[in-house]
Coordinates of N, CA and C in Angstrom, one line a residue:
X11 N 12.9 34.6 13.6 CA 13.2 33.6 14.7 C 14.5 32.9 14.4
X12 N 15.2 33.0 13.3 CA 16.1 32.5 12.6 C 17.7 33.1 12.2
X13 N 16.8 34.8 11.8 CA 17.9 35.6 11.2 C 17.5 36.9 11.7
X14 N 17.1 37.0 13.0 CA 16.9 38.2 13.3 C 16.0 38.9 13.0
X15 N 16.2 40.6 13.2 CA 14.8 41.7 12.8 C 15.9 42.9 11.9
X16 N 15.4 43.6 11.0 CA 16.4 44.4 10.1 C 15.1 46.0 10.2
X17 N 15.3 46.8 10.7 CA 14.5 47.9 10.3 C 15.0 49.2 10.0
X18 N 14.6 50.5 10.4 CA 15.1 51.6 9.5 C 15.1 52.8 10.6
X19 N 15.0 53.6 11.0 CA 15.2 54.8 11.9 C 15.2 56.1 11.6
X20 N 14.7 56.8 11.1 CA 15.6 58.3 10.8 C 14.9 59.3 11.4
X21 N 15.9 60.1 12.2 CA 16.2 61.1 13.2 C 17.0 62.5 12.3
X22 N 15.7 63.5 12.6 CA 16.8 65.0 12.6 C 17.6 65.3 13.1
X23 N 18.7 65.9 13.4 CA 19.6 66.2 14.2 C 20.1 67.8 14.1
X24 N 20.2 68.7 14.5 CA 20.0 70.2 14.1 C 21.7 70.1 14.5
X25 N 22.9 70.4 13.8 CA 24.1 70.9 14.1 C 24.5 71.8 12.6
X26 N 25.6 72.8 13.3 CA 26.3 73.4 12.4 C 25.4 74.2 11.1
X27 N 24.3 75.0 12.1 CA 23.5 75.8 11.1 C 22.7 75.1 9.9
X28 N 22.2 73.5 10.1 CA 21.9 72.4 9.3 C 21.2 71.6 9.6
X29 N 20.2 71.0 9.0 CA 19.3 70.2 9.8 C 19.7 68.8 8.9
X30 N 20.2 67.7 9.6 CA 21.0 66.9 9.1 C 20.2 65.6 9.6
X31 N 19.7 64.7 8.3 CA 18.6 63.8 8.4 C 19.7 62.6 8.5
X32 N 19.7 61.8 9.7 CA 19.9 60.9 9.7 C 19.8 59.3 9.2
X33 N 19.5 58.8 8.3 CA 19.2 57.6 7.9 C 19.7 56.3 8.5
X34 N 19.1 55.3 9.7 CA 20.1 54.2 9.9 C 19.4 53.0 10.2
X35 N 20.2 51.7 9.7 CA 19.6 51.1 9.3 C 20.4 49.8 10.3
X36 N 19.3 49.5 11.1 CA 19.9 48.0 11.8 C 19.2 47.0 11.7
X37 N 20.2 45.5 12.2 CA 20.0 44.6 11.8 C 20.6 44.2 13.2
X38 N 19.8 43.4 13.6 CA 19.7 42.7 15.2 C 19.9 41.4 14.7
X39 N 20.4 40.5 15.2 CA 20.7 39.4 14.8 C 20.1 38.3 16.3
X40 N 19.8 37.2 16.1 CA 18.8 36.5 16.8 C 19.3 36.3 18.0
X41 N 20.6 36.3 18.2 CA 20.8 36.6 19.5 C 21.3 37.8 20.1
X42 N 20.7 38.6 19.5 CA 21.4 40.2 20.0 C 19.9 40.3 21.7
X43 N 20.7 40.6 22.4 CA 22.0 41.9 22.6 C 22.8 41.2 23.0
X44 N 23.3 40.0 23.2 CA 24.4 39.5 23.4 C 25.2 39.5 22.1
X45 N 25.0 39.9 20.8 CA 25.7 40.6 19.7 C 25.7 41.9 19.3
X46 N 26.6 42.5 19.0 CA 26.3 43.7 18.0 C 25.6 43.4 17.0
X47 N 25.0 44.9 17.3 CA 23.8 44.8 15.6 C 24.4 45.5 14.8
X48 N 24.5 44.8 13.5 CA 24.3 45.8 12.6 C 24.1 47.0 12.0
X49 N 25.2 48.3 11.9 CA 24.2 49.1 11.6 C 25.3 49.8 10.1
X50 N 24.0 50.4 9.6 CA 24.1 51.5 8.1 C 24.0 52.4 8.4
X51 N 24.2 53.9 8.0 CA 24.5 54.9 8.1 C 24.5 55.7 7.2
X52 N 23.8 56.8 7.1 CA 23.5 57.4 5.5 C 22.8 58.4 6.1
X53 N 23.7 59.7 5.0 CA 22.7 61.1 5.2 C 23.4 61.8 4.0
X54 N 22.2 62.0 3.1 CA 21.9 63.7 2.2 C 23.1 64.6 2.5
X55 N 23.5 65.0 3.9 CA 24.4 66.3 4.2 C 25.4 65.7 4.8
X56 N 26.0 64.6 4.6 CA 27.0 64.5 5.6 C 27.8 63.8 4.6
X57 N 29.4 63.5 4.4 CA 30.0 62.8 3.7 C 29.7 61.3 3.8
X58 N 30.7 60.6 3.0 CA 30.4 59.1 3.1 C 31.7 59.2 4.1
X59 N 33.0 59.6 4.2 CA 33.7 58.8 5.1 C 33.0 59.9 6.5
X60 N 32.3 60.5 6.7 CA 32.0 61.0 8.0 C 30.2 60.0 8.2
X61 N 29.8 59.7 7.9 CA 28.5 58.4 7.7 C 29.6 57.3 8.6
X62 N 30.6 56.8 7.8 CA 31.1 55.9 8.0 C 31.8 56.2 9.7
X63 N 32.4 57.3 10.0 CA 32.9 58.1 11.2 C 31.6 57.6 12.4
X64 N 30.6 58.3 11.9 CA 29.5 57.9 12.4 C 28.8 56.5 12.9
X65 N 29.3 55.2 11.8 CA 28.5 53.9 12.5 C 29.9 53.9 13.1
X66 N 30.7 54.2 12.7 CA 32.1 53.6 13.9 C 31.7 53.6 15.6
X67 N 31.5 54.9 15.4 CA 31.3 55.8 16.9 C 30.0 55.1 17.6
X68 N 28.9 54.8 16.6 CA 27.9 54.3 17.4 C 28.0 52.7 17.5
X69 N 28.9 51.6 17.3 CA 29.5 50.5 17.4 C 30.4 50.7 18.5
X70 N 31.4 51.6 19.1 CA 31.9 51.7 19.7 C 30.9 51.9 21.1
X71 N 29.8 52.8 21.0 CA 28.7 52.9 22.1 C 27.8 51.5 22.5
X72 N 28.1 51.0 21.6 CA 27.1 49.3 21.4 C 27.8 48.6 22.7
X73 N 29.3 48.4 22.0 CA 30.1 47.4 22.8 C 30.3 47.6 24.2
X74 N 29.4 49.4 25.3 CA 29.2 49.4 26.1 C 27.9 49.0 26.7
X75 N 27.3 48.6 25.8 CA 25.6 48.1 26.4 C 25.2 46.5 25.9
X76 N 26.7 45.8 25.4 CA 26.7 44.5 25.2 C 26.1 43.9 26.5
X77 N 24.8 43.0 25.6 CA 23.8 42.1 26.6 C 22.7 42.8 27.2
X78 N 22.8 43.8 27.0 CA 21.6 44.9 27.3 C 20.7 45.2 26.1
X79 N 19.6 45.6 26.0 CA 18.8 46.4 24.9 C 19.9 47.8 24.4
X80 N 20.2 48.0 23.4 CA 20.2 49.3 23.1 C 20.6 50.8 22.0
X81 N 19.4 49.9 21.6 CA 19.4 51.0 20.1 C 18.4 52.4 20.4
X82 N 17.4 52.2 21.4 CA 17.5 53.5 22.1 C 18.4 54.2 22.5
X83 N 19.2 54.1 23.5 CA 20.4 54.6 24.0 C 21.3 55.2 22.8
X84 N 21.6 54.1 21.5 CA 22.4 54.5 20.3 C 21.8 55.9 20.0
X85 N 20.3 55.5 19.8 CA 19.9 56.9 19.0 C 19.9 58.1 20.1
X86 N 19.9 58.5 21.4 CA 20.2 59.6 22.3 C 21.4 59.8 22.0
X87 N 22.3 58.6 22.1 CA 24.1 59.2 22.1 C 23.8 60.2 20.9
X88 N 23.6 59.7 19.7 CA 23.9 60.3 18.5 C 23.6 61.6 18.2
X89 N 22.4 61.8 18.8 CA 21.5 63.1 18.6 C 22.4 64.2 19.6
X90 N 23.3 63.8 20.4 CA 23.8 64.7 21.3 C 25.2 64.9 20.9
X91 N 25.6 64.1 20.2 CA 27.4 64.1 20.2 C 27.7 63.7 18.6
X92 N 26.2 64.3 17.7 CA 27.3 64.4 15.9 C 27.3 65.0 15.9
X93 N 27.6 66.4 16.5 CA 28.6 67.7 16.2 C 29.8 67.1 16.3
X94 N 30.3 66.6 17.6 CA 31.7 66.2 18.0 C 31.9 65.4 17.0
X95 N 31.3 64.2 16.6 CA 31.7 62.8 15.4 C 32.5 63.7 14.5
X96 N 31.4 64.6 13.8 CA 31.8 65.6 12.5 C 33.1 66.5 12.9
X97 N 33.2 66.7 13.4 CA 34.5 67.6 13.8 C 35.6 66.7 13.7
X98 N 35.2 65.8 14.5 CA 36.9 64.7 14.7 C 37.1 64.1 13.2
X99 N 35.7 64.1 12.6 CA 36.8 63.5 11.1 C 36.9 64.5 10.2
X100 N 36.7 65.9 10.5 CA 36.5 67.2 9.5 C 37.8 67.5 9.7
X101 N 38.6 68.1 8.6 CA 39.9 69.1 8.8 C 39.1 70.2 9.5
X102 N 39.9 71.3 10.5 CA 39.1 72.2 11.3 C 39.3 73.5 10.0
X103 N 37.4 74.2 10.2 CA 37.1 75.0 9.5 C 36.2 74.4 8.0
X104 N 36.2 73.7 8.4 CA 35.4 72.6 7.1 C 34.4 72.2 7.2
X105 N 33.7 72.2 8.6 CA 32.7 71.3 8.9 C 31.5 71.6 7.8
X106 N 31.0 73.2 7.5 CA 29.6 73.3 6.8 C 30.2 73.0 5.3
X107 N 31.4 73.5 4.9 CA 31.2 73.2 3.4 C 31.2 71.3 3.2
X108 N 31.6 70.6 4.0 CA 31.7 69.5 3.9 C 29.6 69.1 4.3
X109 N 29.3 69.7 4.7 CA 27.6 69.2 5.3 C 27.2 69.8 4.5
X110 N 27.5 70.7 3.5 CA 26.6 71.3 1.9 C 26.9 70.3 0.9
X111 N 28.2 69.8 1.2 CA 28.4 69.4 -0.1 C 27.9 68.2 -0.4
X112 N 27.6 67.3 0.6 CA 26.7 65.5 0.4 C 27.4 65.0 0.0
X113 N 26.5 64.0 0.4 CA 26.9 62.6 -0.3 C 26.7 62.5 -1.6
X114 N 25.8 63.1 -2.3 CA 25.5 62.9 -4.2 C 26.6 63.1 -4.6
X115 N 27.2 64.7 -4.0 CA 28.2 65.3 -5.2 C 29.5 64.9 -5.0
X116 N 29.4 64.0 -3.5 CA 30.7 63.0 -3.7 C 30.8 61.7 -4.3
X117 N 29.6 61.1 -4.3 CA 30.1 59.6 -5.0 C 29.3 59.9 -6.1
X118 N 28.7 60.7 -6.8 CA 27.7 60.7 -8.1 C 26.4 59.8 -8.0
X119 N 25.9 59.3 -9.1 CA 25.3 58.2 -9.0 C 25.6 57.1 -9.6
X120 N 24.9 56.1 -8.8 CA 25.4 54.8 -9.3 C 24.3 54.0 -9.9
X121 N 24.7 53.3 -9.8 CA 23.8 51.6 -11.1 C 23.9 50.7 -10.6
X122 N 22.7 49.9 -10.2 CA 23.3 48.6 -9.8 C 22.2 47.9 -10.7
X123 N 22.6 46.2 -11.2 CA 21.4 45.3 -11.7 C 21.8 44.0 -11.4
X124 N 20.5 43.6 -11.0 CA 20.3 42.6 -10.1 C 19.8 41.4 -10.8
X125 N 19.9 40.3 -10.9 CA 19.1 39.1 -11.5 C 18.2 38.2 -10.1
X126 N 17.5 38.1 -10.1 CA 16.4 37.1 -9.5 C 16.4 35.7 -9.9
X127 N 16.8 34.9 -9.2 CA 16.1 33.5 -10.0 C 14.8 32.9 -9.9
X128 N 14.1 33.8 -8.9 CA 12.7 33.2 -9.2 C 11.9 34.6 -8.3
X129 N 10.8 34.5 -8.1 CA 9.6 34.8 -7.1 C 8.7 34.0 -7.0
X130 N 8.2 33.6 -5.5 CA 7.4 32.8 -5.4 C 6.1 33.3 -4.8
X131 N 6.2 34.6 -3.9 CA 5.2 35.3 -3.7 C 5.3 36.5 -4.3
X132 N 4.8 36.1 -5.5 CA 5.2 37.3 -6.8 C 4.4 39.1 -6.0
X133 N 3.5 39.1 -6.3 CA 2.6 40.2 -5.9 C 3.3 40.8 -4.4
X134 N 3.3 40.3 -3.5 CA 4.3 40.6 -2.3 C 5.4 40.8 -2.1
X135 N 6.5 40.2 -3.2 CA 7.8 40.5 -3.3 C 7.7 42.1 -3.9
X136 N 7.0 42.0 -5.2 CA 6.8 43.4 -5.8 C 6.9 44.9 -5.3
X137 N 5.8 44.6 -4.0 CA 5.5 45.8 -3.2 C 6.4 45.8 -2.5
X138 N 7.3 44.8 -2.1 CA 8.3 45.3 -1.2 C 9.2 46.0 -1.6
X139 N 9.5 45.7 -2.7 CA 10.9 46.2 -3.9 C 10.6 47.6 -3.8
X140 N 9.5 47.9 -4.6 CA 8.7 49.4 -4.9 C 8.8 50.1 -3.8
X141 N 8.4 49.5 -2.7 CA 8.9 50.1 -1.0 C 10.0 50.7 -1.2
X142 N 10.5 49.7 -0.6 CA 12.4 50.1 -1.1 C 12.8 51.2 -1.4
X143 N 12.6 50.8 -3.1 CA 13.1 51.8 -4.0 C 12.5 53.1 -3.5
X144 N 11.4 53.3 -3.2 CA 10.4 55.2 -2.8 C 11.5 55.5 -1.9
X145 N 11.2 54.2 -0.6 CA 11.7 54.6 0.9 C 13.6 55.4 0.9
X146 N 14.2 54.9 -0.2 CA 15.3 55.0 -0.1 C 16.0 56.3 -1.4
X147 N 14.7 56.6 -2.5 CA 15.0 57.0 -3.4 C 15.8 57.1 -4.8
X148 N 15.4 55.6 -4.9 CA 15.7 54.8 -5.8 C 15.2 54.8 -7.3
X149 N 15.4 54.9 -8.6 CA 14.5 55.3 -10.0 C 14.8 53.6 -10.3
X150 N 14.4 53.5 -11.2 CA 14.6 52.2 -12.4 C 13.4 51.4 -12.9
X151 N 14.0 50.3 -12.6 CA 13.2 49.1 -13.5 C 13.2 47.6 -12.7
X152 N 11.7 47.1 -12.5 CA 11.7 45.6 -12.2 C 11.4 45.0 -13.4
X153 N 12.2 44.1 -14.1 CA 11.6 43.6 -15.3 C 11.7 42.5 -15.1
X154 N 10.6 41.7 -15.9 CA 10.0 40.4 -16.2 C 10.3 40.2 -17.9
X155 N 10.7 39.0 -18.1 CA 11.1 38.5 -19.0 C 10.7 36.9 -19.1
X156 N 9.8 36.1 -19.5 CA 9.9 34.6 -19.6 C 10.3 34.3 -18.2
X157 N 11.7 33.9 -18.3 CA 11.6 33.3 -16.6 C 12.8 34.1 -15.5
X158 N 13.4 35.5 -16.7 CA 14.0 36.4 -16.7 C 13.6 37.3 -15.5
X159 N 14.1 37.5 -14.2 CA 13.8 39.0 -13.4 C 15.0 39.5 -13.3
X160 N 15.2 41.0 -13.3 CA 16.1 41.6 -13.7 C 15.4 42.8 -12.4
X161 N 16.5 43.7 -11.4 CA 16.3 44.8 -11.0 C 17.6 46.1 -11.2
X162 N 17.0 46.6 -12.0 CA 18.1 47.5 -12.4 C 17.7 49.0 -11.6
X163 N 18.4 49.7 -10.6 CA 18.5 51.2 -9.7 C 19.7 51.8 -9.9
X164 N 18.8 53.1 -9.9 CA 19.9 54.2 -9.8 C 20.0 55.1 -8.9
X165 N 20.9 55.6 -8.4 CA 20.6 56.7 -7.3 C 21.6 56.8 -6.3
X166 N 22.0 57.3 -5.1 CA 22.9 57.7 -4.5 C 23.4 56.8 -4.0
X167 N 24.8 56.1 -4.2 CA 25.9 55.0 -3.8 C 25.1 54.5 -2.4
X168 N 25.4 54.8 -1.3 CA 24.7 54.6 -0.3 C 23.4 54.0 0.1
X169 N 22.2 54.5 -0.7 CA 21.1 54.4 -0.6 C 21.4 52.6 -1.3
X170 N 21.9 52.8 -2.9 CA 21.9 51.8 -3.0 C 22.5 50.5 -2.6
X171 N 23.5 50.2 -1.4 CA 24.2 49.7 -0.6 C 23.2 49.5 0.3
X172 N 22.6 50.5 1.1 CA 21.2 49.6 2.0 C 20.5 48.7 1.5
X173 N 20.1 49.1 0.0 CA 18.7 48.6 -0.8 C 19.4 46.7 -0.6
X174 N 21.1 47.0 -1.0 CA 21.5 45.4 -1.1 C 21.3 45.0 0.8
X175 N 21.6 45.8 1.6 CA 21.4 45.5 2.8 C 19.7 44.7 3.0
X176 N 19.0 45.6 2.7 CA 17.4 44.8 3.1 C 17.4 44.0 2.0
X177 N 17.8 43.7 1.0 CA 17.7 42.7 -0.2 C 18.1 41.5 0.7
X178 N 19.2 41.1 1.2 CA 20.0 40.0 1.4 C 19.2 39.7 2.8
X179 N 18.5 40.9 4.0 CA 18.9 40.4 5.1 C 17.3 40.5 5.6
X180 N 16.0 40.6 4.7 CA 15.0 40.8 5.0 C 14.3 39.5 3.8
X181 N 13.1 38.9 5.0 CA 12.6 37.9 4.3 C 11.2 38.3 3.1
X182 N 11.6 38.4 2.2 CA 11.0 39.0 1.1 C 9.9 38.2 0.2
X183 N 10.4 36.9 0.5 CA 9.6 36.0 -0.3 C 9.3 34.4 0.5
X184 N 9.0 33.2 0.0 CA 8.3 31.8 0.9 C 9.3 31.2 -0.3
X185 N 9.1 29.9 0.9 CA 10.0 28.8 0.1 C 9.2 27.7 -0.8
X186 N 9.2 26.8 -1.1 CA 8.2 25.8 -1.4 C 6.8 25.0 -0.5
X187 N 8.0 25.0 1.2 CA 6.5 24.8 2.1 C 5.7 26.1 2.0
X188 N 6.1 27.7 1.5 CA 5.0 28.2 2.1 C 5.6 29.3 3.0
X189 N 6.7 29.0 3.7 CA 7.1 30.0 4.3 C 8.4 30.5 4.4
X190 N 7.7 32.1 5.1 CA 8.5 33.1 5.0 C 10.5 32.7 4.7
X191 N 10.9 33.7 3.4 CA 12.5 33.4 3.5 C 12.8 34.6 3.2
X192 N 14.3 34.6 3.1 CA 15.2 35.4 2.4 C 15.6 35.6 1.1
X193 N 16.0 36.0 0.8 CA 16.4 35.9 -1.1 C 17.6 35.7 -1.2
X194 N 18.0 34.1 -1.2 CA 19.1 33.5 -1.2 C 19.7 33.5 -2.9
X195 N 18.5 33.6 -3.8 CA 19.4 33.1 -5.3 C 19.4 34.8 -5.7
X196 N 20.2 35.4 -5.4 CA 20.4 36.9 -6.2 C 21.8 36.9 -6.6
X197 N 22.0 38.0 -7.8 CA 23.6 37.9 -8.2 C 23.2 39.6 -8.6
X198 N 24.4 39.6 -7.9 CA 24.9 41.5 -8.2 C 25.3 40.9 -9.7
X199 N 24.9 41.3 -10.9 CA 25.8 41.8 -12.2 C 26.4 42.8 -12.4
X200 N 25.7 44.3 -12.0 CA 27.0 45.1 -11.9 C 26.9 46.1 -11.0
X201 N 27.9 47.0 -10.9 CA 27.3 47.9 -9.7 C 28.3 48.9 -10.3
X202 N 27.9 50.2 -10.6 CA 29.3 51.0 -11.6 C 28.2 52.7 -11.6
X203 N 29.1 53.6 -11.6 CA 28.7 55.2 -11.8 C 28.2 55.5 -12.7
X204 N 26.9 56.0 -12.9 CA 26.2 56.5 -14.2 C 27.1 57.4 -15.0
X205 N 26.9 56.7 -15.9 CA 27.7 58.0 -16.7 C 27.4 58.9 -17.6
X206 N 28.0 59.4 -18.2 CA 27.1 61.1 -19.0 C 26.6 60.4 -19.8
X207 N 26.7 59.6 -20.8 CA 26.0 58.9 -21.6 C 24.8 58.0 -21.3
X208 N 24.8 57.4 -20.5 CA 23.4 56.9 -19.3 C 22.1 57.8 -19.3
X209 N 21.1 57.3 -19.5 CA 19.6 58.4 -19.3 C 19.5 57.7 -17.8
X210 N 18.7 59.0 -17.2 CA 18.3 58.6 -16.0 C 16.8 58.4 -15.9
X211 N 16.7 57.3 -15.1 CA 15.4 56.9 -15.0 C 14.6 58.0 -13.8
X212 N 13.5 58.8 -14.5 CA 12.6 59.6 -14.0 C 11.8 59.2 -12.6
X213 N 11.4 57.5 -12.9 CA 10.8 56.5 -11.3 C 11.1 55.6 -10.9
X214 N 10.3 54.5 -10.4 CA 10.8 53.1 -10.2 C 9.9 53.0 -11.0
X215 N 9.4 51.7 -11.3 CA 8.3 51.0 -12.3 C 8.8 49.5 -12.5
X216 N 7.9 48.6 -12.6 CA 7.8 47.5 -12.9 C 6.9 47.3 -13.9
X217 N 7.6 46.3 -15.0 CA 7.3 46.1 -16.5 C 7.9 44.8 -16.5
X218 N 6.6 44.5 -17.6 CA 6.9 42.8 -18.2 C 7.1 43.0 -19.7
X219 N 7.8 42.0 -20.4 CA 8.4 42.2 -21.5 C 8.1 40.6 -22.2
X220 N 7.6 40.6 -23.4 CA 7.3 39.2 -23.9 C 8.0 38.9 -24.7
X221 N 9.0 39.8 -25.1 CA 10.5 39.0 -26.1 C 11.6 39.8 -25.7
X222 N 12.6 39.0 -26.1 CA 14.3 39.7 -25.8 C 14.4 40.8 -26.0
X223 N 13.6 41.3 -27.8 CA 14.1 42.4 -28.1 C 13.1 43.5 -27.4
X224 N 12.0 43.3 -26.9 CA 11.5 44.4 -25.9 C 12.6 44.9 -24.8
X225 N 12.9 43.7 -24.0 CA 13.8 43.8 -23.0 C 14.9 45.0 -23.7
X226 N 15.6 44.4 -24.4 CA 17.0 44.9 -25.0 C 16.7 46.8 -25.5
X227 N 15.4 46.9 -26.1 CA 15.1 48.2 -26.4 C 14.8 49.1 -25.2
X228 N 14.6 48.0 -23.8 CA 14.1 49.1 -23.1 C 16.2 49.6 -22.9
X229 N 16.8 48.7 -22.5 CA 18.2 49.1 -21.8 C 18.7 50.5 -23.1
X230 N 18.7 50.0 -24.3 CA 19.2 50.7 -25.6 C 18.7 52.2 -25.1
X231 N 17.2 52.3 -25.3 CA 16.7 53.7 -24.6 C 17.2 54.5 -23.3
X232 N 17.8 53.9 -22.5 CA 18.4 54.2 -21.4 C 19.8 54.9 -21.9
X233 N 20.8 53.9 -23.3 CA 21.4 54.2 -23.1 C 22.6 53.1 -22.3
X234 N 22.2 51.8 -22.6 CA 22.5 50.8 -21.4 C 23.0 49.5 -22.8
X235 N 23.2 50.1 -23.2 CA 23.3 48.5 -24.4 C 24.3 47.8 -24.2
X236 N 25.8 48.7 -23.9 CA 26.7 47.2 -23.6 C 26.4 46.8 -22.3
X237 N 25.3 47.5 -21.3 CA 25.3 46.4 -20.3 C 24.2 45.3 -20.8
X238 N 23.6 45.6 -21.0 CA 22.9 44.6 -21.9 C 23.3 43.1 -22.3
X239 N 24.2 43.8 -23.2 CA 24.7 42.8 -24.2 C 25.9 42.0 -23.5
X240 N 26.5 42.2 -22.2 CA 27.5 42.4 -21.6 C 26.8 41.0 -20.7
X241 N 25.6 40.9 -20.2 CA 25.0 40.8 -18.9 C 24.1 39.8 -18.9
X242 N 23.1 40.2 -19.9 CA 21.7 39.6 -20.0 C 21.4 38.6 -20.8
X243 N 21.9 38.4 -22.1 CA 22.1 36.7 -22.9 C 22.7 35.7 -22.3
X244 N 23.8 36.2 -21.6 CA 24.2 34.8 -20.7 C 23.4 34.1 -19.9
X245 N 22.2 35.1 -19.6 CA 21.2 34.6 -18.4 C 20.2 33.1 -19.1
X246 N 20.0 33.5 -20.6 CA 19.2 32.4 -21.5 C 20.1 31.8 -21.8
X247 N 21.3 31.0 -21.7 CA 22.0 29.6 -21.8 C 21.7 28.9 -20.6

């Protein structure tokens, strides 16, 4: 009633000998349709700057149905005219090796870790995170520490860029009356490319940890120590 409605979409789209899953992610804002909404853009087979090609073109379709409903209409344009999108930002003769190649093997993967300063609907926040992370294909770690939360993900640049999208714009947790909020106290600590040295985490999982040096052995195992040591002591001053 406050900040809008934020939800998710995804549509096959059959072009270029390729069945090309669209991922998109809007965010209506309370007084939409007299606003543009919000939107994200993400697909497995498509680049990041042709993704990006992509919300342009369906922003540009928005601004003709300002004041009207129309994220229906968004999703017909799209399904009929991302051959054309992909062409206009493809050099010609490129379009399939550019739709083989994805988004992984162009941005790699990334890392992001997250600090919490509190949960107050502990058990409810939890399941939404774990959502998340499946829905988006996300591995890591929710860890509990004393008064310590920490969310550390890995996985494809994008995906994790939405995850910060419904983090910031979806009400995940209650305030002290009781009701429904947003997650106003979050701090990005880092956001950086896994690197060869980095283990990858196999799932998501959430774990509690009853001293520093549990905490610290799990990052070391990963492979994560100067973020560690970089990150997470400053949090206990």
């Amino acid at each position: 009633e406050t900040h809008g409605i934020t939800f998710r979409i995804q549509i096959h789209v059959r072009e270029l000998d390729a069945d090309v899953l669209l991922k998109l992610l809007f965010h209506l804002p309370v007084n939409y349709p007299s606003t543009l909404p919000e939107i994200s853009v993400n697909s497995d087979q498509l680049t990041r700057a042709q993704c990006m090609d992509v919300k342009d073109k369906l922003l540009e379709q928005a601004k003709k149905h300002l004041s009207e409903p129309m994220v229906h209409e968004l999703i017909l344009w799209i399904q009929e005219h991302l051959k054309s999108v992909i062409k206009q930002s493809t050099p010609a003769g490129n379009e399939k090796a550019l739709l083989s190649k994805g988004l992984s093997t162009e941005d790699g993967i990334w890392m992001l870790l997250l600090h919490l300063d509190h949960m107050r609907a502990k058990t409810k926040y939890v399941r939404t995170v774990e959502k998340w992370a499946s829905d988006l294909g996300l591995t890591g770690r929710l860890m509990f520490m004393g008064k310590i939360i920490l969310i550390l993900l890995q996985g494809d640049r994008n995906n994790i860029k939405e995850y910060l999208i419904l983090q910031k714009t979806s009400k995940v947790d209650v305030d002290s009356s009781g009701k429904k909020c947003k997650e106003k106290m979050i701090s990005v600590l880092c956001e950086t490319r896994v690197q060869a040295q980095h283990q990858r985490f196999q799932m998501f999982e959430v774990k509690e940890y009853s001293t520093l040096d549990e905490l610290q052995k799990e990052f070391e195992t990963a492979g994560l120590k100067t973020l560690f040591s970089e990150f997470v002591p400053p949090l206990l001053k």
